[in-house]
Short mmCIF file of C-alpha atoms in Angstrom, two decimals:
data_model
loop_
_atom_site.label_atom_id
_atom_site.label_comp_id
_atom_site.label_asym_id
_atom_site.label_seq_id
_atom_site.Cartn_x
_atom_site.Cartn_y
_atom_site.Cartn_z
CA UNK A 18 15.44 -2.55 11.08
CA UNK A 19 13.30 -2.05 14.22
CA UNK A 20 13.92 -4.58 16.94
CA UNK A 21 11.26 -7.18 17.51
CA UNK A 22 10.01 -5.57 20.69
CA UNK A 23 6.74 -7.44 20.73
CA UNK A 24 8.11 -10.93 20.08
CA UNK A 25 8.70 -11.39 23.78
CA UNK A 26 5.76 -9.41 25.10
CA UNK A 27 3.06 -10.61 22.70
CA UNK A 28 2.05 -14.25 22.80
CA UNK A 29 1.12 -16.52 19.93
CA UNK A 30 -2.48 -16.34 21.13
CA UNK A 31 -2.42 -12.55 20.93
CA UNK A 32 -1.08 -12.63 17.37
CA UNK A 33 -3.65 -15.21 16.29
CA UNK A 34 -6.34 -12.72 17.30
CA UNK A 35 -4.75 -9.34 16.54
CA UNK A 36 -2.32 -10.00 13.68
CA UNK A 37 -4.57 -11.66 11.12
CA UNK A 38 -4.67 -9.99 7.68
CA UNK A 39 -8.41 -9.38 8.07
CA UNK A 40 -7.66 -7.43 11.26
CA UNK A 41 -4.88 -5.36 9.68
CA UNK A 42 -5.95 -4.70 6.09
CA UNK A 43 -8.73 -3.09 4.07
CA UNK A 44 -7.82 -3.53 0.42
CA UNK A 45 -10.81 -1.79 -1.12
CA UNK A 46 -10.56 1.55 0.67
CA UNK A 47 -7.43 3.44 -0.43
CA UNK A 48 -8.41 6.32 1.84
CA UNK A 49 -7.06 4.23 4.73
CA UNK A 50 -3.41 5.14 5.05
CA UNK A 51 -1.28 2.90 2.85
CA UNK A 52 1.82 3.23 5.10
CA UNK A 53 -0.23 2.37 8.19
CA UNK A 54 -1.39 -0.93 6.71
CA UNK A 55 1.93 -1.86 5.17
CA UNK A 56 4.04 -0.98 8.21
CA UNK A 57 1.75 -2.90 10.56
CA UNK A 58 1.71 -5.92 8.25
CA UNK A 59 5.51 -5.92 8.05
CA UNK A 60 5.97 -5.55 11.81
CA UNK A 61 3.50 -8.32 12.58
CA UNK A 62 5.18 -10.67 10.10
CA UNK A 63 8.58 -10.03 11.70
CA UNK A 64 7.17 -10.71 15.17
CA UNK A 65 5.27 -13.86 14.19
CA UNK A 66 8.26 -15.09 12.18
CA UNK A 67 10.47 -14.64 15.25
CA UNK A 68 8.03 -16.69 17.35
CA UNK A 69 8.01 -19.44 14.72
CA UNK A 70 11.81 -19.46 14.50
CA UNK A 71 12.07 -19.96 18.26
CA UNK A 72 10.77 -23.50 17.77
CA UNK A 73 7.71 -25.49 18.71
CA UNK A 74 5.27 -23.13 16.98
CA UNK A 75 1.74 -24.53 16.62
CA UNK A 76 0.35 -25.12 13.16
CA UNK A 77 -2.06 -22.18 13.34
CA UNK A 78 0.82 -19.78 14.09
CA UNK A 79 2.80 -21.18 11.15
CA UNK A 80 -0.28 -20.67 8.97
CA UNK A 81 -0.54 -17.07 10.20
CA UNK A 82 3.11 -16.47 9.31
CA UNK A 83 2.44 -17.82 5.81
CA UNK A 84 -0.69 -15.66 5.42
CA UNK A 85 1.17 -12.51 6.48
CA UNK A 86 3.94 -13.29 3.98
CA UNK A 87 1.38 -13.74 1.20
CA UNK A 88 -0.34 -10.47 2.00
CA UNK A 89 2.96 -8.59 1.97
CA UNK A 90 3.39 -9.77 -1.61
CA UNK A 91 -0.23 -8.90 -2.40
CA UNK A 92 0.14 -5.43 -0.88
CA UNK A 93 3.30 -4.82 -2.93
CA UNK A 94 1.23 -5.52 -6.04
CA UNK A 95 -1.84 -3.63 -4.76
CA UNK A 96 0.15 -0.42 -4.18
CA UNK A 97 2.94 -1.13 -6.70
CA UNK A 98 5.90 -0.73 -4.36
CA UNK A 99 9.32 -2.36 -4.57
CA UNK A 100 9.62 -5.15 -2.02
CA UNK A 101 12.57 -7.32 -1.05
CA UNK A 102 11.64 -9.80 1.72
CA UNK A 103 15.16 -9.97 3.18
CA UNK A 104 15.53 -6.19 3.39
CA UNK A 105 12.02 -5.53 4.70
CA UNK A 106 11.50 -8.46 7.05
CA UNK A 107 14.85 -10.15 7.67
CA UNK A 108 13.56 -13.48 6.32
CA UNK A 109 15.62 -15.23 3.67
CA UNK A 110 14.03 -14.74 0.25
CA UNK A 111 13.70 -18.49 -0.54
CA UNK A 112 12.11 -19.12 2.87
CA UNK A 113 9.74 -16.20 2.41
CA UNK A 114 8.63 -17.47 -1.00
CA UNK A 115 8.02 -20.86 0.58
CA UNK A 116 5.69 -19.26 3.12
CA UNK A 117 3.80 -17.47 0.34
CA UNK A 118 3.39 -20.68 -1.67
CA UNK A 119 2.25 -22.59 1.43
CA UNK A 120 -0.50 -20.05 2.07
CA UNK A 121 -1.59 -19.97 -1.58
CA UNK A 122 -1.93 -23.75 -1.51
CA UNK A 123 -4.46 -23.42 1.33
CA UNK A 124 -6.61 -20.71 -0.28
CA UNK A 125 -8.08 -21.10 -3.79
CA UNK A 126 -8.87 -17.37 -3.97
CA UNK A 127 -5.36 -16.31 -2.98
CA UNK A 128 -3.83 -19.02 -5.17
CA UNK A 129 -5.64 -17.54 -8.19
CA UNK A 130 -4.24 -14.10 -7.38
CA UNK A 131 -0.72 -15.45 -6.86
CA UNK A 132 -0.88 -17.45 -10.08
CA UNK A 133 -1.87 -14.34 -12.01
CA UNK A 134 1.16 -12.53 -10.57
CA UNK A 135 3.56 -15.36 -11.36
CA UNK A 136 3.33 -18.34 -13.70
CA UNK A 137 -0.23 -17.80 -15.03
CA UNK A 138 -0.80 -21.53 -15.28
CA UNK A 139 -4.58 -21.06 -15.12
CA UNK A 140 -4.91 -18.39 -17.80
CA UNK A 141 -3.49 -17.37 -21.14
CA UNK A 142 -0.28 -15.59 -20.17
CA UNK A 143 -0.42 -11.86 -20.80
CA UNK A 144 -3.98 -11.93 -22.15
CA UNK A 145 -5.50 -8.67 -20.90
CA UNK A 146 -8.99 -9.84 -21.85
CA UNK A 147 -8.84 -12.36 -19.02
CA UNK A 148 -9.65 -10.54 -15.79
CA UNK A 149 -9.80 -11.96 -12.27
CA UNK A 150 -12.67 -10.25 -10.42
CA UNK A 151 -11.37 -8.93 -7.10
CA UNK A 152 -14.43 -7.28 -5.59
CA UNK A 153 -16.53 -4.15 -5.76
CA UNK A 154 -16.72 -0.65 -4.32
CA UNK A 155 -19.16 -0.89 -1.41
CA UNK A 156 -19.99 2.80 -1.80
CA UNK A 157 -21.17 2.46 -5.39
CA UNK A 158 -24.94 2.24 -5.98
CA UNK A 159 -26.47 -1.22 -6.00
CA UNK A 160 -28.05 -0.69 -9.41
CA UNK A 161 -24.67 0.28 -10.93
CA UNK A 162 -21.92 -1.38 -8.86
CA UNK A 163 -18.29 -0.61 -9.58
CA UNK A 164 -16.20 -3.78 -9.83
CA UNK A 165 -12.44 -4.18 -9.91
CA UNK A 166 -10.27 -6.86 -11.43
CA UNK A 167 -6.67 -7.82 -12.22
CA UNK A 168 -5.88 -8.84 -15.78
CA UNK A 169 -3.23 -11.21 -17.11
CA UNK A 170 -1.08 -8.20 -17.94
CA UNK A 171 -0.92 -7.70 -14.15
CA UNK A 172 -2.84 -4.43 -14.32
CA UNK A 173 -5.87 -3.39 -12.32
CA UNK A 174 -9.09 -2.72 -14.22
CA UNK A 175 -12.50 -1.29 -13.35
CA UNK A 176 -15.90 -2.15 -14.77
CA UNK A 177 -17.76 0.28 -17.00
CA UNK A 178 -21.23 1.51 -16.04
CA UNK A 179 -23.99 -0.64 -17.52
CA UNK A 180 -27.61 0.17 -18.27
CA UNK A 181 -28.46 -3.52 -18.43
CA UNK A 182 -30.55 -4.37 -15.39
CA UNK A 183 -29.24 -7.45 -13.64
CA UNK A 184 -26.35 -7.86 -16.09
CA UNK A 185 -23.94 -10.60 -15.06
CA UNK A 186 -21.30 -9.89 -17.71
CA UNK A 187 -18.87 -7.17 -16.74
CA UNK A 188 -17.41 -4.87 -19.36
CA UNK A 189 -13.96 -3.72 -18.37
CA UNK A 190 -12.45 -0.33 -19.17
CA UNK A 191 -9.49 -0.76 -21.49
CA UNK A 192 -6.91 1.32 -19.59
CA UNK A 193 -5.07 -0.69 -16.97
CA UNK A 194 -3.44 0.64 -13.81
CA UNK A 195 -0.33 -0.61 -12.06
CA UNK A 196 -1.86 -0.03 -8.64
CA UNK A 197 -5.34 -0.52 -7.23
CA UNK A 198 -5.74 3.07 -6.05
CA UNK A 199 -5.24 4.30 -9.62
CA UNK A 200 -8.03 2.02 -10.85
CA UNK A 201 -10.23 2.97 -7.87
CA UNK A 202 -9.89 6.69 -8.56
CA UNK A 203 -10.38 6.32 -12.31
CA UNK A 204 -13.36 4.00 -11.86
CA UNK A 205 -15.10 6.38 -9.49
CA UNK A 206 -14.45 9.25 -11.92
CA UNK A 207 -15.89 7.26 -14.81
CA UNK A 208 -19.01 6.29 -12.88
CA UNK A 209 -19.47 9.86 -11.62
CA UNK A 210 -19.56 11.39 -15.11
CA UNK A 211 -23.25 10.53 -15.40
CA UNK A 212 -24.04 12.77 -12.40
CA UNK A 213 -23.15 15.88 -14.45
CA UNK A 214 -21.58 17.57 -11.42
CA UNK A 215 -18.73 19.54 -12.98
CA UNK A 216 -17.09 20.52 -9.68
CA UNK A 217 -17.16 16.96 -8.35
CA UNK A 218 -15.74 15.69 -11.63
CA UNK A 219 -12.96 18.28 -11.51
CA UNK A 220 -12.01 17.19 -7.98
CA UNK A 221 -11.94 13.54 -9.03
CA UNK A 222 -9.70 14.29 -12.00
CA UNK A 223 -7.38 16.30 -9.76
CA UNK A 224 -7.25 13.35 -7.34
CA UNK A 225 -6.11 11.11 -10.18
CA UNK A 226 -3.35 13.54 -11.14
CA UNK A 227 -2.14 14.00 -7.57
CA UNK A 228 -2.14 10.24 -7.01
CA UNK A 229 0.07 9.84 -10.08
CA UNK A 230 2.62 12.02 -8.27
CA UNK A 231 2.24 10.02 -5.06
CA UNK A 232 2.67 6.67 -6.83
CA UNK A 233 6.33 7.43 -7.51
CA UNK A 234 6.87 7.89 -3.78
CA UNK A 235 4.86 4.78 -2.84
CA UNK A 236 7.09 2.68 -5.10
CA UNK A 237 10.04 3.67 -2.92
CA UNK A 238 8.30 3.11 0.41
CA UNK A 239 10.82 0.50 1.58
CA UNK A 240 13.85 2.28 0.12
CA UNK A 241 15.96 3.92 2.81
CA UNK A 242 17.72 7.00 1.39
CA UNK A 243 20.96 8.33 2.79
CA UNK A 244 20.74 11.20 5.24
CA UNK A 245 21.32 13.95 2.67
CA UNK A 246 18.96 12.33 0.17
CA UNK A 247 16.25 12.05 2.84
CA UNK A 248 16.40 15.80 3.37
CA UNK A 249 16.31 16.53 -0.37
CA UNK A 250 13.43 14.09 -0.86
CA UNK A 251 11.57 15.68 2.04
CA UNK A 252 11.88 19.15 0.52
CA UNK A 253 10.66 17.82 -2.85
CA UNK A 254 7.71 15.98 -1.28
CA UNK A 255 6.66 19.06 0.68
CA UNK A 256 6.74 21.13 -2.51
CA UNK A 257 4.45 18.63 -4.23
CA UNK A 258 2.20 18.46 -1.17
CA UNK A 259 1.69 22.24 -1.36
CA UNK A 260 0.40 21.79 -4.91
CA UNK A 261 -2.29 19.28 -3.91
CA UNK A 262 -5.87 20.56 -4.11
CA UNK A 263 -7.82 17.46 -3.11
CA UNK A 264 -8.41 15.64 0.16
CA UNK A 265 -7.04 12.39 -1.26
CA UNK A 266 -3.86 14.00 -2.60
CA UNK A 267 -3.20 15.91 0.63
CA UNK A 268 -3.73 12.72 2.64
CA UNK A 269 -1.23 10.78 0.53
CA UNK A 270 1.43 13.47 0.67
CA UNK A 271 0.98 14.00 4.41
CA UNK A 272 2.08 10.39 4.87
CA UNK A 273 4.87 10.69 2.30
CA UNK A 274 6.31 13.79 3.96
CA UNK A 275 5.77 12.20 7.37
CA UNK A 276 7.75 9.10 6.42
CA UNK A 277 10.66 11.21 5.18
CA UNK A 278 10.47 13.43 8.27
CA UNK A 279 10.66 10.26 10.37
CA UNK A 280 13.74 9.15 8.39
CA UNK A 281 15.36 12.52 9.14
CA UNK A 282 14.69 12.33 12.87
CA UNK A 283 16.02 8.76 12.96
CA UNK A 284 19.17 10.01 11.19
CA UNK A 285 19.41 12.82 13.73
CA UNK A 286 19.35 10.38 16.65
CA UNK A 287 21.76 7.98 14.94
CA UNK A 288 24.36 10.58 14.01
CA UNK A 289 23.94 12.92 16.97
CA UNK A 290 23.42 15.82 14.55
CA UNK A 291 20.51 18.20 14.92
CA UNK A 292 17.82 18.34 12.25
CA UNK A 293 19.06 21.86 11.44
CA UNK A 294 22.59 20.52 10.89
CA UNK A 295 21.28 17.76 8.62
CA UNK A 296 19.50 20.33 6.45
CA UNK A 297 22.65 22.46 6.30
CA UNK A 298 24.82 19.47 5.38
CA UNK A 299 22.33 18.49 2.66
CA UNK A 300 22.70 21.90 1.02
CA UNK A 301 19.51 23.51 2.34
CA UNK A 302 20.76 25.86 5.09
CA UNK A 303 18.07 28.43 4.26
CA UNK A 304 15.41 25.93 5.37
CA UNK A 305 17.19 24.57 8.44
CA UNK A 306 15.70 26.78 11.13
CA UNK A 307 12.14 26.99 9.81
CA UNK A 308 11.87 23.33 8.72
CA UNK A 309 13.10 21.68 11.91
CA UNK A 310 9.94 22.20 14.05
CA UNK A 311 7.74 20.95 11.20
CA UNK A 312 9.96 17.90 10.67
CA UNK A 313 9.64 16.93 14.34
CA UNK A 314 5.85 17.40 14.26
CA UNK A 315 5.38 15.44 11.03
CA UNK A 316 7.66 12.65 12.25
CA UNK A 317 5.72 12.34 15.52
CA UNK A 318 2.39 12.29 13.65
CA UNK A 319 3.67 9.64 11.25
CA UNK A 320 4.94 7.49 14.11
CA UNK A 321 1.60 7.66 15.93
CA UNK A 322 -0.54 7.06 12.85
CA UNK A 323 1.54 4.82 10.60
CA UNK A 324 3.93 2.77 12.73
CA UNK A 325 2.85 -0.27 14.69
CA UNK A 326 2.71 0.73 18.35
CA UNK A 327 2.41 -2.94 19.29
CA UNK A 328 5.47 -4.23 17.46
CA UNK A 329 7.80 -1.40 16.53
CA UNK A 330 8.96 -0.78 20.08
#
């Protein structure tokens, strides 16, 4: 776990301005790097939590800690990744859940989302016909807006195009998606069919397929593989990245490969072994010499784009 480098150098006042969820997150634009948002959110929570644990924290800093905890849970649902508070943040799981509940109690909107994820006290449990409206795609046309929701089956849904002018009732597509990006891509594809642009439609369908590959990697974002497994995973991710034909797919796999490259360089520093030696030990000696420069470049790019320069030290 990275040391809390910013806990001493960044004040509570700085965090109250620069570590708010609104400052860190953009839920409705999956083209913004998922690892960038998640890593920053995690680092800021650790730093704010450390300040709160030092004692005498003002109420607004405690509220910020609670909000960051809630949004870590929300992001784990939004992108469908495995998340253990203790492993990712160092906070005890019961304490972390207490922070999440405290924030939900202050925000009716976030409480509705949290309830849908958990006890479903305000809906018929598991009823997929009950959908909590989350928001809309700001890039969709005003006369045919694309809305998104979360149903009681805990799946994301998108609204179907409507020819009813001024319609207030949303009709939801039946397929559900375990992550928001899946619903976002499928919804944009569905709404684009009316444009009769075959090439655009083909690209959108390819984006959906490539995202389905990326989802499996996103789910393991917080999993830390062993050194040999990191190398093998990196080789596999690079092979999938070379098969991507869309901007969205290439963007996702650039970050996936970058994260694994970063894991390899961290292992290299920790063990004192060169990247070439790690590839050889992992059973890929034929790649060792050619892969090493790319690994260093991808790791450096990932660190600059997706790690929190303010709090990761």
